[in-house]
Amino acid sequence: MLRLRVQPAQGDPFDLPLDREEIVVGRASDCDLTVEDRYMSRHHARVFKRDGDWWLEDLGSRNGTLLNGEALSDARKIAAGDEVALSGSALSLIDTDAPVVADLATTSVPPDHTVFRQASELLESQVSLPPTSMETVPELRSYASRLQILNEVHQVLARSETLEELLSSLLEHAFELLSPEEAVAVLRQPDGSYERAARQALPEVKEEHPVSETLVREVAEKGMAALVLDAAQDERFAAAESIMVTGMRSLIAAPFNDADGPLGLIALSSRLSQRQFEEADMELLTSLAAVAALRMRNLALAAEAEERRRLAREIELARQIQLGLLPDELPELPNFDVYGGTEPSQGVSGDFFEVIRHSATRCSVAVIDVSGKGISASLLTASIEALLAGALESSVSPKEICRQVSGLLLERTPAAKYATALLAALDPETGRMTYANAGHNPGLLVRADGTIEQLSPSGPPIGLIPEAKFEERAVDLAPSDLVVLYTDGITEATNLSEDEFGTDRLAGVCSEHRQRPLEELAEAIDAAVTAFVEGVPFADDRTLVLLRRQADS
C-alpha cells in the first residue's frame, strides 16, 4: 500500500494513507492535508490519482514545488521513492508492501568491517534499560560508572561559555575516557557545508586531512553512530585519504543531533596497533555527543536571546530618535482644527508627518510614507525629514518641494528607496489649500454635507525617477469641510480572508463621523480598522492627519 510520509517544517514526521483519489496540501484549514508551515501557500500542491498512477501538481504556490530537486511546472507522475519539497516541508511516497532492502544505515556488517547504528535508538536503549535488568555486579558498576561520567561531563560542558570552549572540553574528555590517538569535531555551517571546528592530533602528524565524506553523510546528515573496526577492510574507506589521517584504521563517530536538525559530528580514531574501538565505545561517544549537542543548543539560544535584546535596544533607540522627529504638539491654526498621529507596525516607523504654521495666512502640511518597514525605513524617513525641513520653512510651492526633494533623494539613496508624499500649503484665513500628491494615497475631502472628493496623485513618488515632474492642484475648504490625509497602513490593513480595509470603508467612516471632534473621529477610524482585521497583525505603519475648517469661520 502506498503512503505519503510527511515531514513538516516544524514537528515530527507522520504517514498519511493514500486512500482517496485526491489530496490537496497547504496551510489552509480546508486542505485535505494541512501543514503548519508559514512559507507554504494556503493551497500549495495536489496529489491525485489518474489511470491507476499517482500524480503531483503545483497549485500556483508562491514558493513553488520541487520534485526530486526540480521545480514543478506541470503535473508529473510520481512513484515510491520520489522526494517532494514544498517550502520548508517535504513529502515522500513510500510503498509499505515493498520488500526491505539492506541499507548501509541500518545493516549490521561482519565484525571486521563497519557498524552503523541510529544514534537516537542507541540513546533510547541506554536510557530505557533499568538497572534491575542487569544480572551481574560488573554490569551494575558499568551502568553506574557511565551515569557518573555523563553527569560529570554535563557539569563541565555546562560551564562552557563559548562554542570553542565547549568543543575543547569535549575533546579533552573524549581523549581521557576513550584514549584515541586523534579526534576531530566538525560543525554544520549556515550554508549547509561542514567545517572543522576543533581538532587534536598526534604530535608527529603535521598535515590535516578532511573528514571522510562517508562519515559526514552517514553520521552528521543521517544521525547515525559509526564504528569502523578496520578501515582497510571496508571499501568505502580503504582507498580514502580522508579517513582523518593516513594510517588511522579504527574509528568511532557520533552525531551532534538537535531537534531542528543535525549540527555536526565528533570522530575518534586510532591505529590498530594502538587501539581497536568496540561497540561500548561507540555508545559512550554517542552519549557524550548528545550531551554536547544539548549544550550547543543552549549556547545558541543564549546567543539568540542576547541578539534579540541587542536588536530591541537598537529599535528602542531608533524609536526615540524618530519620535523626536515628529511634532511634539500641533500648532493652533486660525479657523481650523488639527489632529495628527502615527502607529508603527514594527517598533519604528517608515511614516512621517508635519504641520507647520508660518503665519496667519500660511501653513504647511506633509504626510510621507517611505518604501519598506522597520529600521531601514525609519533611517530613510529621517533623511527625508532633513531634506524637507528647509524647503517647508521657505515659501516654495508644494510641487517645487516635491521636485527638489525627489532629486536629492534619488542622488543619495539606492534606486529601490523612494517615498510617497502629499504636501499641501493652506491659507487658514481663506480656506484655500494647494497641494501636490507624489504617488501617495488619495487624500479625502469630506464636504460638510458628507460628499467625498479625492485628492488624487499628481506626480510619481519622490526619489523614484530622474527629473520627475509634479503638478499642483487647489481646493477651497468651506466651513465644516474636512481633509483626511493618511498612509496605506490604514487602507491596506487585511483581515483573515486577506481582504483590504480600502479607501471606500475609510471614506464611509469619515463621512459618518465628520462632525465629531477630530480626536474622536481618529478613534472611530482606528476602531473600524481594528474590528475589520479581526486580530490580524498590522503589516504596515498607520499615519493619520485631519484638518477641518471650523463651522463659524
XYZ file of C-alpha atoms in Angstrom:
553
model
C 0.000 0.000 0.000
C 1.264 3.465 -0.880
C 1.522 6.145 1.804
C 2.684 9.728 1.990
C 5.427 10.363 4.521
C 5.102 13.971 5.659
C 7.975 15.897 7.211
C 6.549 19.295 8.236
C 8.777 22.329 8.653
C 8.107 22.035 12.382
C 7.177 18.937 14.330
C 7.602 15.195 13.909
C 7.126 13.295 10.621
C 3.973 11.240 10.090
C 2.412 8.961 7.462
C -0.825 9.527 5.562
C -2.515 6.625 3.697
C -3.316 7.260 0.027
C -6.873 6.020 0.428
C -8.619 8.720 -1.616
C -8.440 9.974 -5.184
C -7.044 13.433 -4.365
C -5.140 15.148 -1.555
C -4.711 18.949 -1.522
C -1.730 20.071 0.572
C -1.374 23.539 2.098
C -1.595 25.599 5.264
C -5.312 26.397 4.909
C -7.709 24.593 7.241
C -9.850 23.323 4.340
C -6.968 21.331 2.787
C -7.011 17.537 2.894
C -3.517 17.728 4.393
C -2.959 20.877 6.471
C 0.716 21.540 7.257
C 1.965 24.125 9.768
C 4.459 25.928 7.540
C 4.318 29.730 7.370
C 6.029 29.823 3.949
C 3.689 27.299 2.356
C 0.794 28.672 0.306
C -2.763 28.238 1.554
C -3.399 25.677 -1.221
C 0.114 24.686 -2.276
C 0.012 21.417 -4.222
C -2.215 18.474 -5.146
C -1.524 14.728 -5.173
C -4.108 12.913 -7.281
C -4.760 9.564 -8.951
C -5.110 9.237 -12.737
C -5.440 5.948 -14.667
C -4.072 3.965 -11.736
C -0.987 6.165 -11.248
C -0.306 8.949 -8.749
C 0.460 12.457 -9.987
C 1.710 15.676 -8.410
C 0.636 19.207 -9.381
C 1.626 22.620 -8.059
C -1.416 24.860 -7.414
C 0.241 28.165 -8.260
C 2.086 28.341 -4.936
C 4.211 31.362 -4.097
C 7.430 29.408 -3.377
C 6.923 26.546 -5.827
C 7.084 22.756 -5.553
C 10.203 20.653 -6.160
C 10.084 17.024 -7.344
C 13.418 15.292 -6.742
C 15.077 18.705 -6.665
C 13.486 20.072 -9.864
C 10.860 22.820 -9.947
C 7.443 21.545 -10.990
C 5.930 23.437 -13.945
C 3.129 20.992 -14.796
C 1.579 17.802 -13.409
C 4.114 14.966 -13.086
C 3.719 11.278 -12.376
C 5.252 10.193 -9.059
C 6.290 6.820 -7.684
C 7.651 5.282 -4.498
C 10.990 6.858 -3.581
C 10.255 10.268 -5.099
C 11.001 13.264 -2.856
C 8.769 16.347 -2.890
C 9.770 19.686 -1.324
C 7.066 22.238 -0.521
C 8.621 25.322 1.034
C 10.221 24.128 4.307
C 8.280 20.853 4.369
C 8.764 17.597 2.486
C 6.732 14.649 1.225
C 7.901 11.239 0.093
C 5.936 8.426 -1.478
C 6.619 5.077 0.203
C 5.419 1.559 -0.525
C 4.765 -0.295 2.746
C 4.380 -3.607 0.874
C 7.779 -3.413 -0.836
C 10.456 -5.871 0.370
C 13.018 -4.388 2.725
C 16.329 -3.777 1.003
C 19.506 -3.875 3.068
C 20.739 -0.344 3.701
C 24.086 0.947 4.898
C 22.415 2.936 7.653
C 20.611 0.026 9.305
C 22.526 -3.128 8.445
C 24.999 -4.802 10.768
C 28.144 -5.909 8.975
C 30.726 -8.540 9.838
C 32.981 -7.673 12.796
C 35.953 -6.841 10.561
C 34.099 -4.087 8.763
C 31.794 -1.226 9.815
C 28.759 -0.897 12.075
C 26.221 1.946 11.776
C 23.518 2.414 14.390
C 20.783 5.038 14.650
C 22.077 7.366 17.362
C 18.604 8.132 18.733
C 17.880 4.426 19.165
C 21.181 3.893 20.964
C 20.386 6.719 23.370
C 16.850 5.475 23.941
C 18.026 1.957 24.691
C 20.566 3.256 27.199
C 18.004 5.416 28.981
C 15.253 2.793 28.995
C 17.455 -0.031 30.290
C 16.660 -0.360 34.025
C 19.320 -1.493 36.489
C 17.023 -4.335 37.603
C 17.552 -5.998 34.217
C 21.279 -6.341 34.878
C 22.280 -9.722 36.226
C 25.848 -9.160 37.410
C 27.647 -6.759 39.697
C 30.035 -5.686 36.890
C 27.029 -4.720 34.766
C 25.637 -2.578 37.567
C 29.032 -0.996 38.163
C 29.401 -0.265 34.448
C 25.933 1.305 34.365
C 26.660 3.471 37.408
C 30.066 4.460 36.026
C 28.507 5.565 32.745
C 25.954 7.705 34.551
C 28.673 9.276 36.670
C 30.795 10.029 33.604
C 27.903 11.620 31.752
C 26.937 13.657 34.801
C 30.496 14.945 35.204
C 30.809 15.779 31.512
C 27.443 17.518 31.574
C 28.529 19.692 34.500
C 31.855 20.553 32.857
C 30.278 21.384 29.480
C 27.610 23.468 31.212
C 30.360 25.808 32.387
C 31.478 26.486 28.801
C 30.533 29.993 27.761
C 31.534 29.732 24.098
C 31.360 27.074 21.401
C 35.149 26.940 21.222
C 35.382 26.233 24.970
C 32.697 23.580 24.663
C 34.424 21.682 21.860
C 37.824 21.914 23.518
C 36.410 20.484 26.753
C 34.524 17.758 24.880
C 37.650 16.598 23.039
C 39.641 16.642 26.263
C 37.123 14.327 27.948
C 36.934 12.105 24.875
C 40.691 11.584 24.999
C 40.575 10.919 28.718
C 37.717 8.396 28.539
C 38.307 6.610 25.209
C 42.076 7.006 24.604
C 42.088 7.715 20.862
C 45.126 8.931 19.006
C 43.229 11.607 17.196
C 39.904 13.425 17.475
C 38.036 15.886 15.346
C 34.762 17.770 15.730
C 33.097 19.368 12.730
C 30.026 21.594 12.730
C 27.423 22.314 10.103
C 27.587 25.866 8.756
C 24.552 28.022 7.856
C 25.076 27.321 4.128
C 24.893 23.549 4.728
C 28.638 22.875 4.430
C 30.729 21.363 7.205
C 33.853 22.944 8.633
C 36.329 21.652 11.176
C 35.672 23.432 14.450
C 38.310 21.744 16.630
C 40.961 19.082 16.242
C 43.535 17.340 18.412
C 46.023 15.183 16.506
C 49.089 13.092 17.123
C 52.225 15.168 17.743
C 54.008 13.670 14.747
C 51.093 14.354 12.390
C 51.554 17.727 10.733
C 49.117 17.594 7.801
C 45.384 17.849 8.397
C 43.169 15.637 6.247
C 39.478 16.290 5.736
C 36.961 14.083 7.473
C 35.570 11.339 5.254
C 32.554 12.348 3.173
C 31.050 8.964 4.018
C 31.176 9.806 7.718
C 29.662 13.234 7.157
C 26.850 11.765 5.084
C 26.039 8.813 7.351
C 26.807 10.289 10.761
C 26.097 14.019 10.578
C 23.328 14.040 7.981
C 21.556 10.758 8.795
C 22.111 10.828 12.546
C 23.981 7.515 12.678
C 26.622 6.430 15.162
C 29.527 4.642 13.444
C 32.059 2.017 14.482
C 34.768 1.318 11.895
C 36.599 -1.698 13.237
C 39.144 -1.788 10.427
C 39.027 0.877 7.709
C 41.314 -1.193 5.483
C 38.634 -3.898 5.254
C 35.831 -1.522 4.206
C 35.846 -0.489 0.546
C 34.281 2.859 1.436
C 37.362 3.793 3.474
C 40.215 1.582 2.279
C 41.265 3.842 -0.592
C 40.292 7.136 1.027
C 42.902 9.655 2.052
C 40.240 11.459 4.034
C 39.753 8.963 6.875
C 41.022 11.566 9.302
C 44.738 10.929 8.711
C 46.775 8.349 6.860
C 47.221 5.158 8.859
C 44.113 5.525 11.021
C 42.150 2.268 10.767
C 39.860 2.011 13.793
C 37.321 4.740 14.275
C 34.133 5.724 16.130
C 31.885 8.667 15.316
C 28.678 10.119 16.691
C 26.379 12.964 15.567
C 25.589 16.203 17.323
C 21.829 15.870 16.943
C 19.350 18.641 17.601
C 15.566 18.839 17.326
C 15.987 21.292 14.446
C 18.390 19.029 12.544
C 21.997 17.823 12.513
C 24.659 20.089 13.980
C 27.758 18.077 13.052
C 29.771 15.142 14.367
C 32.662 14.058 16.566
C 35.032 11.291 15.438
C 37.845 9.499 17.267
C 40.437 7.336 15.523
C 43.420 5.166 16.276
C 45.842 2.795 14.601
C 45.030 -0.876 15.149
C 48.395 -1.402 16.771
C 47.388 1.005 19.496
C 43.622 0.706 19.916
C 40.617 -1.006 18.344
C 37.299 0.516 19.349
C 34.296 -1.525 20.449
C 30.529 -1.021 20.377
C 30.595 0.098 24.017
C 32.983 2.902 22.973
C 30.588 3.942 20.218
C 27.703 4.019 22.709
C 29.664 6.160 25.170
C 30.730 8.609 22.456
C 27.113 8.845 21.288
C 26.067 9.802 24.817
C 28.848 12.395 25.058
C 27.814 13.881 21.695
C 24.181 14.077 22.851
C 25.198 15.982 25.994
C 27.355 18.315 23.888
C 24.533 18.898 21.373
C 22.208 19.906 24.195
C 24.744 22.430 25.436
C 25.297 23.693 21.869
C 21.589 24.367 21.616
C 21.641 26.187 24.949
C 24.554 28.336 23.794
C 22.759 29.065 20.520
C 19.583 30.007 22.373
C 21.538 32.253 24.723
C 23.219 33.930 21.737
C 19.862 34.379 20.023
C 18.366 35.847 23.192
C 21.256 38.290 23.515
C 20.903 39.242 19.848
C 17.185 39.850 20.350
C 17.943 42.033 23.367
C 20.518 43.967 21.349
C 18.072 44.486 18.490
C 15.367 45.509 20.944
C 17.715 48.140 22.390
C 18.555 49.399 18.906
C 14.878 49.523 17.921
C 14.010 51.411 21.090
C 16.819 53.886 20.421
C 15.663 54.319 16.821
C 12.105 54.745 18.073
C 13.155 57.509 20.468
C 15.109 59.258 17.706
C 12.141 59.010 15.373
C 9.715 60.295 17.971
C 11.990 63.304 18.216
C 11.383 63.966 14.513
C 7.589 64.053 14.928
C 5.985 67.262 16.161
C 5.638 67.408 19.959
C 2.415 69.304 19.537
C 0.488 70.630 16.594
C 0.160 74.362 16.033
C -3.083 76.214 16.596
C -4.422 77.449 13.288
C -6.956 80.263 12.968
C -10.315 78.930 11.760
C -9.084 75.281 11.700
C -8.968 72.231 13.988
C -5.936 69.933 13.514
C -5.103 66.333 14.515
C -2.082 64.137 13.709
C -0.753 60.753 14.875
C 1.153 57.651 13.738
C 1.234 53.988 14.831
C 4.273 51.899 13.785
C 3.884 48.226 12.866
C 7.428 47.123 13.849
C 8.554 49.361 16.678
C 9.885 52.046 14.362
C 8.007 53.632 11.510
C 8.509 54.476 7.864
C 5.830 57.193 8.116
C 6.306 60.887 8.865
C 4.011 63.889 9.119
C 4.429 67.584 9.802
C 2.134 70.572 10.296
C 3.898 73.968 10.402
C 2.283 77.378 10.893
C 4.314 80.066 9.167
C 1.870 82.955 9.576
C -1.813 83.677 9.903
C -2.201 83.131 6.174
C 0.201 80.274 5.518
C 0.525 76.735 6.892
C 2.452 73.708 5.508
C 1.232 70.119 5.825
C 3.217 66.996 4.872
C 2.446 63.268 5.053
C 5.248 60.899 3.967
C 5.365 57.098 3.556
C 8.775 55.624 2.648
C 9.301 52.262 0.973
C 9.961 49.322 3.300
C 9.443 48.887 7.022
C 11.399 48.774 10.263
C 14.786 50.339 10.953
C 15.829 50.840 7.309
C 12.583 52.673 6.592
C 12.990 54.850 9.679
C 16.507 55.849 8.568
C 15.158 56.885 5.168
C 12.380 58.795 6.938
C 14.986 60.747 8.913
C 16.813 61.619 5.683
C 13.637 62.879 4.054
C 12.751 64.915 7.148
C 16.131 66.617 6.937
C 15.658 67.335 3.217
C 12.142 68.700 3.808
C 12.976 70.912 6.767
C 14.481 73.812 4.845
C 12.018 73.652 1.962
C 8.966 73.676 4.235
C 10.247 76.772 6.042
C 10.614 78.648 2.777
C 7.853 79.956 0.567
C 8.440 77.296 -2.086
C 5.293 75.726 -3.562
C 4.361 72.071 -2.839
C 5.219 70.921 -6.368
C 8.637 72.607 -6.197
C 9.337 70.981 -2.828
C 8.497 67.587 -4.355
C 10.841 68.268 -7.278
C 13.748 69.358 -5.082
C 13.452 66.559 -2.519
C 12.923 63.933 -5.228
C 16.162 64.897 -6.982
C 18.203 64.939 -3.775
C 16.759 61.622 -2.603
C 17.496 59.976 -5.944
C 21.127 61.113 -5.759
C 21.714 59.933 -2.190
C 19.855 56.609 -1.928
C 19.626 53.301 -3.867
C 17.053 53.075 -6.655
C 14.769 50.845 -4.562
C 14.451 53.539 -1.896
C 11.723 56.074 -2.511
C 8.720 57.607 -0.777
C 5.187 58.720 -1.473
C 4.184 62.146 -0.184
C 1.293 64.552 -0.042
C 2.421 68.139 0.545
C -0.035 70.988 0.991
C 0.051 74.752 1.570
C -3.028 76.026 3.426
C -4.274 79.597 3.861
C -6.271 79.372 7.129
C -7.988 82.697 6.501
C -9.466 81.911 3.088
C -9.569 78.107 3.379
C -7.705 77.649 0.090
C -5.397 74.611 0.043
C -2.826 73.998 -2.706
C -1.336 70.501 -2.825
C 0.926 68.102 -4.748
C 0.361 64.354 -4.394
C 3.577 62.436 -5.179
C 2.256 58.923 -5.732
C 0.539 58.938 -2.343
C -2.836 57.539 -1.358
C -5.588 59.943 -2.444
C -6.432 62.327 0.356
C -10.120 62.653 1.181
C -12.017 65.931 1.156
C -15.218 65.343 3.118
C -17.635 68.180 2.475
C -19.983 69.446 5.172
C -22.895 67.555 3.577
C -20.963 64.240 3.649
C -19.998 64.049 -0.026
C -16.443 62.876 -0.767
C -13.810 64.253 -3.141
C -10.379 62.703 -3.633
C -7.019 64.494 -3.681
C -5.581 62.176 -6.333
C -1.878 61.724 -7.245
C -0.384 64.485 -9.378
C 3.087 63.017 -9.886
C 5.304 59.966 -9.221
C 6.767 59.021 -5.808
C 9.728 61.170 -4.777
C 13.186 59.669 -5.353
C 11.904 57.166 -7.920
C 12.726 58.594 -11.364
C 15.122 61.333 -12.602
C 13.715 64.751 -13.448
C 10.273 63.836 -12.177
C 7.537 66.388 -12.833
C 4.794 67.200 -10.354
C 1.515 69.049 -10.840
C -0.151 71.303 -8.322
C -3.857 71.457 -7.590
C -6.056 73.623 -5.354
C -9.286 73.163 -3.411
C -11.346 75.641 -1.402
C -12.483 74.461 2.028
C -15.849 75.738 3.186
C -16.903 75.835 6.854
C -17.173 72.283 8.347
C -15.243 70.746 5.393
C -12.815 68.029 6.481
C -9.465 66.932 4.935
C -8.249 63.380 5.715
C -4.610 62.542 4.894
C -3.329 59.030 5.668
C -0.847 56.304 4.737
C -1.613 52.915 3.197
C -1.170 51.100 6.505
C -4.814 52.057 7.120
C -6.397 51.241 3.761
C -4.267 48.133 3.092
C -4.880 46.542 6.503
C -6.149 42.982 5.816
C -8.470 40.603 7.645
C -8.455 36.810 7.975
C -9.833 36.487 4.423
C -7.000 38.708 3.127
C -9.487 41.441 2.150
C -8.255 45.046 2.473
C -9.978 47.744 4.524
C -9.842 50.000 1.477
C -10.465 53.655 0.686
C -14.233 53.257 0.427
C -14.562 51.968 4.014
C -12.329 54.795 5.265
C -14.427 57.350 3.397
C -17.596 55.874 4.875
C -16.298 56.153 8.446
C -15.100 59.737 7.845
C -18.412 60.769 6.303
C -20.442 59.201 9.115
C -18.396 60.806 11.904
C -17.378 64.028 10.111
C -18.930 66.337 12.733
C -17.340 64.705 15.781
C -14.224 66.208 17.453
C -11.133 65.202 15.485
C -9.689 63.008 18.253
C -12.972 61.102 18.424
C -13.005 60.788 14.628
C -9.462 59.351 14.747
C -10.578 56.876 17.419
C -13.564 55.878 15.287
C -11.264 55.198 12.304
C -8.888 53.154 14.456
C -11.786 51.178 15.940
C -13.213 50.439 12.494
C -9.865 49.222 11.131
C -9.126 47.147 14.257
C -12.546 45.473 14.095
C -12.101 44.786 10.375
C -8.724 43.000 10.634
C -10.120 40.500 13.193
C -6.855 40.267 15.110
C -4.547 40.003 12.078
C -1.333 41.946 12.902
C -0.908 45.220 11.033
C 1.699 44.808 8.293
C 2.427 48.493 7.782
C 2.650 51.745 9.695
C -0.540 53.856 10.068
C -0.452 57.645 9.971
C -3.438 59.986 10.035
C -3.645 63.801 9.703
C -7.011 65.574 9.951
C -7.809 69.234 9.102
C -11.301 70.697 9.473
C -12.420 74.249 8.862
C -14.454 75.471 11.791
C -18.182 75.932 11.238
C -18.222 79.593 12.254
C -15.204 80.703 10.219
